[in-house]
XYZ file of C-alpha atoms in Angstrom:
564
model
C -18.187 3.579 51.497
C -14.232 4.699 51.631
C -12.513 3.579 48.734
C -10.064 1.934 50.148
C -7.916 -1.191 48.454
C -7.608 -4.792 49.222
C -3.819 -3.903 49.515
C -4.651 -1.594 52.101
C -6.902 -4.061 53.798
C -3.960 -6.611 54.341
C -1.425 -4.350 55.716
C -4.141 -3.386 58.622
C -4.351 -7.205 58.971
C -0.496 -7.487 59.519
C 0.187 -4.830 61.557
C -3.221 -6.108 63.774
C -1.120 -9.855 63.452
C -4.682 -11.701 62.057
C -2.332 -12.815 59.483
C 1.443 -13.435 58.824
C 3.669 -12.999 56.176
C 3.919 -16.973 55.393
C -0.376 -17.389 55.811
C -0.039 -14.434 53.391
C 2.198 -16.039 50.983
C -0.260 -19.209 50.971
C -3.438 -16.959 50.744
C -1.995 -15.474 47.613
C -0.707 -18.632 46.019
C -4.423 -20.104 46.646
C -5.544 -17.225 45.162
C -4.044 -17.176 41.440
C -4.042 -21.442 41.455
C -7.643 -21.106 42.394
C -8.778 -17.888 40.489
C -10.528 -16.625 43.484
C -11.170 -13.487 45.612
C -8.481 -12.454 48.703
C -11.651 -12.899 50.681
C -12.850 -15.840 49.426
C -9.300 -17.431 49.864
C -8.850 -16.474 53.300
C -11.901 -18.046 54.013
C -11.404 -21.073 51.673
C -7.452 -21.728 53.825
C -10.093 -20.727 56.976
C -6.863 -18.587 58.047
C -9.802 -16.353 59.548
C -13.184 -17.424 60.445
C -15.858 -15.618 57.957
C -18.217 -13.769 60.256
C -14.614 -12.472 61.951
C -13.152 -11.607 58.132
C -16.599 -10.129 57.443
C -16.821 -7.979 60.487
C -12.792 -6.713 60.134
C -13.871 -5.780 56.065
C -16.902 -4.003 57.192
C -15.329 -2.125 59.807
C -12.273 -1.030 57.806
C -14.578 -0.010 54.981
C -16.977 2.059 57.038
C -20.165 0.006 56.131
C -22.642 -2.435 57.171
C -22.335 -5.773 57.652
C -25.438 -8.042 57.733
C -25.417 -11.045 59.428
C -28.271 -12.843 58.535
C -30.696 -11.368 55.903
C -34.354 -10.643 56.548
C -36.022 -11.928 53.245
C -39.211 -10.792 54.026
C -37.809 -7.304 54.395
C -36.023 -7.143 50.626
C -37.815 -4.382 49.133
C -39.914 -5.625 46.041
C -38.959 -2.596 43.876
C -35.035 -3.380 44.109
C -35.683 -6.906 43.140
C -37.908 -4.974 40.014
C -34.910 -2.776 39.261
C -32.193 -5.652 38.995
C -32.968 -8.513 37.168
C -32.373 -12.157 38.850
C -29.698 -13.014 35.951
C -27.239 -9.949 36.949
C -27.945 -11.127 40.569
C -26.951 -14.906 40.486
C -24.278 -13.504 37.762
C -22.349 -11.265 40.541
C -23.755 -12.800 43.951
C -25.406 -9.863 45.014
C -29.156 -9.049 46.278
C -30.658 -5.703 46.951
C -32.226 -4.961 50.118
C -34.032 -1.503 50.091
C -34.386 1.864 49.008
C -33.956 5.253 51.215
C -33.619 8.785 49.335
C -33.409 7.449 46.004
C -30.193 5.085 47.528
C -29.965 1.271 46.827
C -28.822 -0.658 49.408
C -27.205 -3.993 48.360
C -25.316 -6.730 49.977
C -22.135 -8.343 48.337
C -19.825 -10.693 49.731
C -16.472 -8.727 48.476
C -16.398 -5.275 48.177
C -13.496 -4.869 47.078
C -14.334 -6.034 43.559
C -14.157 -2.836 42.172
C -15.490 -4.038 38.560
C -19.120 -5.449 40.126
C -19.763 -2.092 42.408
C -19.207 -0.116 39.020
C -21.280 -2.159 36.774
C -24.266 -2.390 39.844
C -24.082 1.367 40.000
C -24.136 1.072 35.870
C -27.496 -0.792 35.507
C -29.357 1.095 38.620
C -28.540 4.023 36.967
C -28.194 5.800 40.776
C -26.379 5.922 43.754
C -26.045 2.514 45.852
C -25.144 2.008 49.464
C -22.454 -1.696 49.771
C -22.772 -3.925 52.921
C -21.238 -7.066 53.153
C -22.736 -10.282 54.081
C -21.541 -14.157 53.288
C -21.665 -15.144 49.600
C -24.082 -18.431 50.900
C -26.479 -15.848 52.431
C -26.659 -13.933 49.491
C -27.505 -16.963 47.420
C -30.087 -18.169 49.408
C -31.204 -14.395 49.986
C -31.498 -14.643 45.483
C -33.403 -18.186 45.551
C -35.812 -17.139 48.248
C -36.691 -13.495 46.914
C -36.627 -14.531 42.393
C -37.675 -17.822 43.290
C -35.089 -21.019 42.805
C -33.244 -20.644 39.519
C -34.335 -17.490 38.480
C -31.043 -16.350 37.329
C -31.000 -19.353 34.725
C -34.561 -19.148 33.624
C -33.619 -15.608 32.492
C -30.532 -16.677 30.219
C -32.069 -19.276 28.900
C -35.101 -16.900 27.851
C -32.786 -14.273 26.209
C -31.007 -17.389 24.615
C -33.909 -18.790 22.751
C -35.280 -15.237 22.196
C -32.035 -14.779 20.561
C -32.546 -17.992 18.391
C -35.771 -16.978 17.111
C -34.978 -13.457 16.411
C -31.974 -10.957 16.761
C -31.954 -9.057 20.329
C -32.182 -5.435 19.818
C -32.612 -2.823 22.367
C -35.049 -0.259 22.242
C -34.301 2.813 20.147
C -31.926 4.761 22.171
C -32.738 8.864 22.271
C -29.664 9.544 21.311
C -30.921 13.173 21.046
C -31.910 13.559 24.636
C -28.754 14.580 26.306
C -30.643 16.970 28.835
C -31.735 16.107 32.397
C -29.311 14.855 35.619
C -26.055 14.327 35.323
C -25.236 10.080 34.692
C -23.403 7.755 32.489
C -26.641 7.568 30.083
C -26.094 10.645 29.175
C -22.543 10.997 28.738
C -22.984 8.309 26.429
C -25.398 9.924 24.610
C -23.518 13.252 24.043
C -20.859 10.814 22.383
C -23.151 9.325 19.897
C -24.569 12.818 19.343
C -21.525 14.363 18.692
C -20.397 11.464 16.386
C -23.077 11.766 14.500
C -22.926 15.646 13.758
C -19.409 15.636 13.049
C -20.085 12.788 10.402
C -18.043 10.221 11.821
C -18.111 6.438 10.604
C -16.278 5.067 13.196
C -15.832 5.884 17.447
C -12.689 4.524 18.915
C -12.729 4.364 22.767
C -9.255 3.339 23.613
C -8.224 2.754 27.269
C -4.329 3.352 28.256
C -2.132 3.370 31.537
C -3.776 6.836 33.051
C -6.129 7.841 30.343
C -8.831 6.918 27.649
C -8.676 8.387 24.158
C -11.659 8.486 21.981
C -11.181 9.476 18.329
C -13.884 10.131 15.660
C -12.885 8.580 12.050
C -14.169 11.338 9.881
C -13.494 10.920 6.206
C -11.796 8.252 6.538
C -9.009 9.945 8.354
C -8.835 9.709 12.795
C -9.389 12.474 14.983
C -8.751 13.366 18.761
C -11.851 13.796 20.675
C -11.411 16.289 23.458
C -12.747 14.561 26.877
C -12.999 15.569 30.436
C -9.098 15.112 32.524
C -10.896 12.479 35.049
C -12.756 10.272 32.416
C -10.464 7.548 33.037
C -12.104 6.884 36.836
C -15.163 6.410 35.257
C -13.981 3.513 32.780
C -15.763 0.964 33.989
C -19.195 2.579 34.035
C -18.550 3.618 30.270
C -17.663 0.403 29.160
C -20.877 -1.316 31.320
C -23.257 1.317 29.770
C -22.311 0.459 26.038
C -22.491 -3.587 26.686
C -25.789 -2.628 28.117
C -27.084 -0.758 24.550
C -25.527 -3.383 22.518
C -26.888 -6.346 24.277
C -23.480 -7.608 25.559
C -22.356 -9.457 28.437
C -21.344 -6.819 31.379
C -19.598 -9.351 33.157
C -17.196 -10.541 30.647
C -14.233 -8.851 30.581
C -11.456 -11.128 28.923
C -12.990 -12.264 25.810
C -14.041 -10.226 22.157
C -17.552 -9.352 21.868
C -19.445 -8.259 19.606
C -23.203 -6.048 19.351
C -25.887 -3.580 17.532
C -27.404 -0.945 19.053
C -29.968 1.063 16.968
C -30.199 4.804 18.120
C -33.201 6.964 17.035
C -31.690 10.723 15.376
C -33.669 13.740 14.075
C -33.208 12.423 11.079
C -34.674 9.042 11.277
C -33.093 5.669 12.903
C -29.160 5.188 12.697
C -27.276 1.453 13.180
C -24.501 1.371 15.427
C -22.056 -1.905 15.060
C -19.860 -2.135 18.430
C -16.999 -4.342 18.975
C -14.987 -4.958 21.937
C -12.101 -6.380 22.478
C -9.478 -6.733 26.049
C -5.917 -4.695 26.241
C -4.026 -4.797 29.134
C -5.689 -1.354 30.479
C -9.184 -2.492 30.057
C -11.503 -3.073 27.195
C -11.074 -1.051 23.953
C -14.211 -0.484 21.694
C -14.681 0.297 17.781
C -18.559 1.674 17.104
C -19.057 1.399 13.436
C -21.798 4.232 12.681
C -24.286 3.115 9.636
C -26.917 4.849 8.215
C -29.857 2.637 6.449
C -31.207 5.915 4.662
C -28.981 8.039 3.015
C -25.902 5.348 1.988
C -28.070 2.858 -0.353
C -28.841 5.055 -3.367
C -26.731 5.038 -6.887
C -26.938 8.797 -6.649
C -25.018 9.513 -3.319
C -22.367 7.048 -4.555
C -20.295 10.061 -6.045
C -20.142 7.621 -9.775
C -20.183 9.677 -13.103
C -23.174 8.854 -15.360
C -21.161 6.619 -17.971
C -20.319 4.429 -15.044
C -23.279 4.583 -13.128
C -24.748 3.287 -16.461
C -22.485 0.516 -16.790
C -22.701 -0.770 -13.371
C -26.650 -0.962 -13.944
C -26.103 -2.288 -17.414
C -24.617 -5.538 -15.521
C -26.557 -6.138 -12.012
C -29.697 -6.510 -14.173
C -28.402 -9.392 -15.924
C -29.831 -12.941 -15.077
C -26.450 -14.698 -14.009
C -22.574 -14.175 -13.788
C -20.757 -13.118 -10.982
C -19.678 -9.424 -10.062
C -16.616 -8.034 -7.666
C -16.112 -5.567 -5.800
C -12.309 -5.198 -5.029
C -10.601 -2.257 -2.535
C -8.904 -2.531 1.257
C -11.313 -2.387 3.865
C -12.678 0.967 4.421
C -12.955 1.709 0.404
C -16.902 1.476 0.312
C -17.027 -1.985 -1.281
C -20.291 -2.844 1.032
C -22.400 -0.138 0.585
C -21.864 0.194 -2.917
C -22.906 -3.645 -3.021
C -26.213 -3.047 -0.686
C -27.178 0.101 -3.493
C -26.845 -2.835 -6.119
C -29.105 -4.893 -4.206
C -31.467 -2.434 -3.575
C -31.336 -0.912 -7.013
C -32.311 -4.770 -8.595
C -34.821 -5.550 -5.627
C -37.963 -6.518 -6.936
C -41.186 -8.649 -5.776
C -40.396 -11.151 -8.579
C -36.265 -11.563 -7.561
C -35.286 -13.958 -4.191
C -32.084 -12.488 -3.141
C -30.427 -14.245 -0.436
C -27.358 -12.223 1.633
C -24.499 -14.132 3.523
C -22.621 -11.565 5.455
C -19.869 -11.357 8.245
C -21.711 -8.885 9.922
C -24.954 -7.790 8.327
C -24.011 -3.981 7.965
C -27.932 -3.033 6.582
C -30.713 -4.558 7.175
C -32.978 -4.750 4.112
C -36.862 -5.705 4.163
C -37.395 -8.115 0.711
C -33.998 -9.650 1.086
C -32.880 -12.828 3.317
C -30.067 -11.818 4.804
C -27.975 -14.626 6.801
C -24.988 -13.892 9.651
C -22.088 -15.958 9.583
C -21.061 -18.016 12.330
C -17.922 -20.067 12.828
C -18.683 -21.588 16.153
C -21.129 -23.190 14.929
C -19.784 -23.824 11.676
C -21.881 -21.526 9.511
C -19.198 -20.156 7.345
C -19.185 -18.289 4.002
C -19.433 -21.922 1.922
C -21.815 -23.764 4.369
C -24.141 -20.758 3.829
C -23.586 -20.516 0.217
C -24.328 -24.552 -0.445
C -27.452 -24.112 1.633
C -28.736 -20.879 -0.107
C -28.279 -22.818 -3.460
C -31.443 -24.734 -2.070
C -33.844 -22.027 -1.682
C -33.695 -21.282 -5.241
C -32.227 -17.962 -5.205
C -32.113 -15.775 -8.066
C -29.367 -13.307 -6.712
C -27.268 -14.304 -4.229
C -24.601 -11.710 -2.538
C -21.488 -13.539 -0.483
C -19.980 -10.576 1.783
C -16.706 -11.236 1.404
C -14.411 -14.345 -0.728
C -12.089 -15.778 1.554
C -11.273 -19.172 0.414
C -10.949 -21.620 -3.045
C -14.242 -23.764 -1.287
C -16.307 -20.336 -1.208
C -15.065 -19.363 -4.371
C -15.527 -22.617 -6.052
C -19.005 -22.694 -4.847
C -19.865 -18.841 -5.891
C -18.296 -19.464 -9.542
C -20.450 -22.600 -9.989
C -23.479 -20.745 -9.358
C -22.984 -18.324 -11.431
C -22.356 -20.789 -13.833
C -25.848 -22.642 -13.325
C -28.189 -19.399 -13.706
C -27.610 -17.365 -10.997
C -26.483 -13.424 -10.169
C -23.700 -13.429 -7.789
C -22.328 -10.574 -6.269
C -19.009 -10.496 -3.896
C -15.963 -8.812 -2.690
C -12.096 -9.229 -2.988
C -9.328 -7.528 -1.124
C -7.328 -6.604 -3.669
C -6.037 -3.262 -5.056
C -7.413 -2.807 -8.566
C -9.822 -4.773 -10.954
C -7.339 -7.072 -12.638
C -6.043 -8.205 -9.102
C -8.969 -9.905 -8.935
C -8.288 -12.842 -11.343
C -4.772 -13.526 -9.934
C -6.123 -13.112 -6.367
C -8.620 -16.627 -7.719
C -5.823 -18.279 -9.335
C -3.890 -18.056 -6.017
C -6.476 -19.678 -4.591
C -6.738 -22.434 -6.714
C -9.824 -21.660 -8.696
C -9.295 -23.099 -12.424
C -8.747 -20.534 -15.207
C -11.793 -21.983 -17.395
C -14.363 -21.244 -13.852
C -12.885 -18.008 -14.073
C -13.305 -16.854 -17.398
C -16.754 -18.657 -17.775
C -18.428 -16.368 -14.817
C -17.114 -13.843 -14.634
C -18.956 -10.507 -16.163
C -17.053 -7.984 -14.933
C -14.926 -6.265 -11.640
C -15.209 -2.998 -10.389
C -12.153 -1.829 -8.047
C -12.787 1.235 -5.606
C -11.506 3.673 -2.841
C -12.883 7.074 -1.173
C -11.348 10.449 -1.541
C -12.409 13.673 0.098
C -14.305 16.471 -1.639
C -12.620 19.771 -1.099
C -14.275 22.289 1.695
C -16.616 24.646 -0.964
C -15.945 27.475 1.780
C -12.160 27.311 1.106
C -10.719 25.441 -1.360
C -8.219 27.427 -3.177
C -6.429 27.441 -6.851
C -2.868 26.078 -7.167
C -0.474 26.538 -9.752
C -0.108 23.088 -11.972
C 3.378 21.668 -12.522
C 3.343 20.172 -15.705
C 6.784 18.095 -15.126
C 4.359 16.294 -11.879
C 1.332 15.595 -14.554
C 3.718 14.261 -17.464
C 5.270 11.838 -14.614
C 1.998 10.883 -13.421
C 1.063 10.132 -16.972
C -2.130 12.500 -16.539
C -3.056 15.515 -19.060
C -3.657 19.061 -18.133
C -7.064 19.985 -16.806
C -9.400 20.866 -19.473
C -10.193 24.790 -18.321
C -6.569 25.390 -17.000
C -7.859 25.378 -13.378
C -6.762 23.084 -10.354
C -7.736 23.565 -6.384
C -6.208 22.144 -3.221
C -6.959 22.517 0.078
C -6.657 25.252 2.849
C -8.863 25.083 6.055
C -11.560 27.202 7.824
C -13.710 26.711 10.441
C -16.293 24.753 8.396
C -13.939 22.217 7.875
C -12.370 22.094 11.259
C -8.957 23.140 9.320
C -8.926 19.828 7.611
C -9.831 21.734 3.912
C -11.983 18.628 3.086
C -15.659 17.792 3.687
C -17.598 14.619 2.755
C -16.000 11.652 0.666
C -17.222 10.485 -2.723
C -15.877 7.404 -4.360
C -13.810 7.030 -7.610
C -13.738 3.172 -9.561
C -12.737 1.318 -12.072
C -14.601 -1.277 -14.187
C -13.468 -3.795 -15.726
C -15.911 -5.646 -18.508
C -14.964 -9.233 -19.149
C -15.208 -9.529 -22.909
C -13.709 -12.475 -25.434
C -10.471 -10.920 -25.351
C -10.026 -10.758 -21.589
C -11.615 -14.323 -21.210
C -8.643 -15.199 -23.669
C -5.922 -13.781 -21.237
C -7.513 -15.282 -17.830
C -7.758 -19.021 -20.034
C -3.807 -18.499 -20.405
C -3.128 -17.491 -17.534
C -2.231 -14.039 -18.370
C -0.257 -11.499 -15.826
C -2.098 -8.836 -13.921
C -0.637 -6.131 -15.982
C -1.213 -8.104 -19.337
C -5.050 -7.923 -18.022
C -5.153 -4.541 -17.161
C -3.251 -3.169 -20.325
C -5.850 -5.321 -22.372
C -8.943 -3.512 -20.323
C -7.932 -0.288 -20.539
C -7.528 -0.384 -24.582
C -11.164 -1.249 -24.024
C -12.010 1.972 -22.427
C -11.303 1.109 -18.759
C -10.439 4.285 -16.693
C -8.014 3.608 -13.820
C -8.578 4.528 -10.130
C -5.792 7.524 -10.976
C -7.915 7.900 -14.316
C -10.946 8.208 -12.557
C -9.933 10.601 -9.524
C -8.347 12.977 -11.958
C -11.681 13.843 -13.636
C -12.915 14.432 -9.846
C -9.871 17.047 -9.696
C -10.362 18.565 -12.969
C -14.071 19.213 -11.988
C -12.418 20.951 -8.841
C -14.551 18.110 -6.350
C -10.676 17.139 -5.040
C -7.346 17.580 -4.887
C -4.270 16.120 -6.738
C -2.157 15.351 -3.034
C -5.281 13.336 -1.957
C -5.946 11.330 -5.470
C -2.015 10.408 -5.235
C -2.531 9.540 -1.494
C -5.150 6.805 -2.540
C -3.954 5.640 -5.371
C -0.383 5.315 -4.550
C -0.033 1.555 -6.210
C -1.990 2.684 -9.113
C 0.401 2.277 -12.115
């Protein structure tokens, strides 16, 4: 088929006079009142009679047109190959197969955005003829049988009621074999994967896509090939496919899982999509079940590691976990949960999205549409007798009301807070209208946290220490004289940093602190109170990780910039 535009196509009808400039201005005006095709509004206005339109398209475009369709000559293996939902979805019905080619019939072929995502799902090359959209709809009732578009959505809908649609495990690893969208998709993941990334950004502008790797929490460009951005649309279809998404929506959010299979076990991808003006931009959030959930890849020193477990075993109270997002707040919550998980413990999750799925634990999805929020889920959890209950993320007094009030009746609540240390915490509830007394009655005690790189091993270097920067810093020299920062190699990718490892700080709610939230204390009156009770800051905290040479100084001040 030329690739040739609709544009293009109604300048050859001018210049041929099947149309005028004033049929033209009333074709387009049906068009964007009506939200419709240029075919289907020429046809609509009947400015050109549809077998004529047909015939002109097909003979401009260099392909077939099919006047009437032979149903009993639809091959049974295309039908097979494309299921009747995608068919009703984009009026379109496949007819045969010759050398490995699809032949299918559409009624526009200009629509760009259906000819890509066809070519997407059959995963091969496809040969377009045009016939007229009624045909093509009787052609899909007579060959899937009447309805058998619908019967399919409403099968994946009440599959998807009953239990969460996931795709088989994708190979992620097998990135050999012919040359298709599949696998260009799969060298992505791959490559995401062994550079470490969390996070892939595919980001589509004017005459390019950019896709950037978030590797220790800091963005990289991705090199790609110079003519990715023709192949857009087939990128986009392929990862709605993985994730479960609807291929033809292309104007609303969405949101998915896939779950990839790696040499080293299974990995969860989260994807999100979301329309720009240049096409759909996706975010896929790389998690890995395995290696994120235990207390000893958490990066915490053994005093606090201590006192975190000294209070998630105890038998009520509530516990948060304050940072910006991106700090590590979730998975240090999941290695909680998993760390107290026992036969004799019901734990109950609400969570907006479930990051990690754990076996032993109820874990419930929020969703708004249908008005399962944060405090809907939390009143009905309260019913099946919990005994720990985690609540993702606090977001409003009702939630917070509701999560106070159960840990004042017996149970173990965990949460999060965005706020930027420990103490922040309490005035971030006050703000929201909690009362002081809830406050000081449940809570047990708030840990604040953020990531920092480790140092490359293979060429970190020492600096000299500038006493004047420590002493205005308000931090003491390093106990063997010895600081490193960062230089760059090949192992590193220049960056001079490899892995992250977190750095907190707790603070215990004792009778003194209680005191100060019952008055309504400030946030530094708090945090002046906690730390002559021991409590290390986030600064505090991150030094030791420099004096042990693990980091730097430049990246402990670049996290901990409002740390006073």
């Amino acid at each position: 088929m030329n690739v040739k535009s609709e544009n293009e196509f109604i300048r050859e009808l001018l210049i041929k006079e099947a149309i005028n400039s004033h049929l033209l201005e009333k074709v387009l005006a049906y068009q964007q009142s009506h939200q419709k095709s240029l075919l289907q509004s020429i046809i609509a206005l009947d400015i050109i009679k549809e077998d004529d339109l047909l015939a002109q398209v097909a003979n401009f475009l260099g392909i077939e047109h099919i006047k009437n369709i032979n149903y009993a000559s639809v091959d049974n293996k295309c039908l097979e190959r494309l299921p009747a939902k995608i068919a009703t979805r984009y009026t379109i019905i496949p007819l045969s197969i010759s050398n490995k080619k699809i032949k299918i019939a559409v009624s526009d072929p200009f629509n760009m955005h259906t000819i890509d995502d066809i070519r997407t799902i059959l995963n091969g090359l496809i040969e377009i003829a045009i016939a007229r959209e009624k045909d093509i709809a009787q052609a899909i009732d007579t060959c899937y049988g009447i309805g058998a578009g619908t019967i399919d959505v409403l099968s994946a809908q009440e599959a998807s009621v009953v239990v969460p649609v996931i795709p088989e495990y994708e190979k992620v690893f097998d990135i050999e074999g012919e040359a298709s969208m599949s696998k260009f998709v799969n060298q992505i993941l791959y490559d995401a994967q062994k550079e470490r990334a969390t996070d892939i950004h595919i980001e589509p502008f004017a005459h390019d896509i950019k896709i950037r790797y978030r590797i220790d929490g800091v963005l990289h460009d991705i090199k790609m090939p110079p003519d990715i951005k023709q192949y857009q649309s087939s990128l986009i279809t392929r990862i709605k496919i993985l994730s479960n998404l609807d291929i033809a929506e292309h104007r609303l959010p969405q949101d998915g899982r896939i779950k990839i299979a790696t040499e080293s076990g299974t990995l969860d991808l989260r994807v999100s999509i979301m329309p720009t003006p240049f096409g759909e931009s996706i975010n896929i959030r790389l998690l890995s079940a395995t290696s994120l959930l235990q207390f000893n890849n958490l990066g915490f020193n053994e005093k606090n590691e201590n006192n975190i477990k000294q209070y998630i075993t105890k038998s009520h109270g509530i516990i948060f976990l304050t940072g910006p997002t991106g700090s590590g707040k979730t998975t240090t919550l999941y290695s909680c949960i998993q760390h107290i998980k026992k036969r004799d413990i019901k734990i109950i999750t609400i969570e907006d999205p479930i990051e990690y799925q754990i076996e032993g634990i109820t874990q419930i999805q929020v969703h708004p549409k249908i008005n399962l929020t944060f405090s809907n889920g939390l009143r009905s959890m309260l019913r099946h007798d919990p005994d720990v209950i985690m609540v993702g993320e606090i977001r409003d007094e009702e939630t917070a009301e509701i999560a106070i009030r159960a840990a004042l009746t017996g149970h173990l609540v965990f949460s999060t807070l965005h706020t930027n240390d420990a103490a922040g915490a309490v005035t971030r509830l006050l703000d929201m209208g909690i009362e002081s007394y809830l406050i000081s009655s449940s809570l047990e005690c708030i840990i604040a946290q953020r990531l920092i790189r480790i140092l490359c091993n293979n060429c970190k270097k020492e600096m000299s220490i500038d006493k004047t920067e420590l002493d205005r810093l308000e931090l003491t020299m390093p106990h063997n004289g010895v600081m490193y920062t960062s230089a760059g190699c090949t192992h590193c990718d220049n960056t001079g940093y490899k892995g992250r490892t977190a750095i907190i700080e707790i603070m215990t709610v004792n009778e003194d602190i209680r005191h100060l939230i019952n008055t309504q204390s400030s946030q530094i009156e708090i945090k002046n109170a906690a730390r002559n009770y021991g409590m290390k800051t986030l600064r505090e905290d991150g030094w030791r990780k420099v004096c042990n040479g693990i980091t730097s100084l430049d990246e402990i001040i670049r996290v901990t910039q409002d740390d006073k």
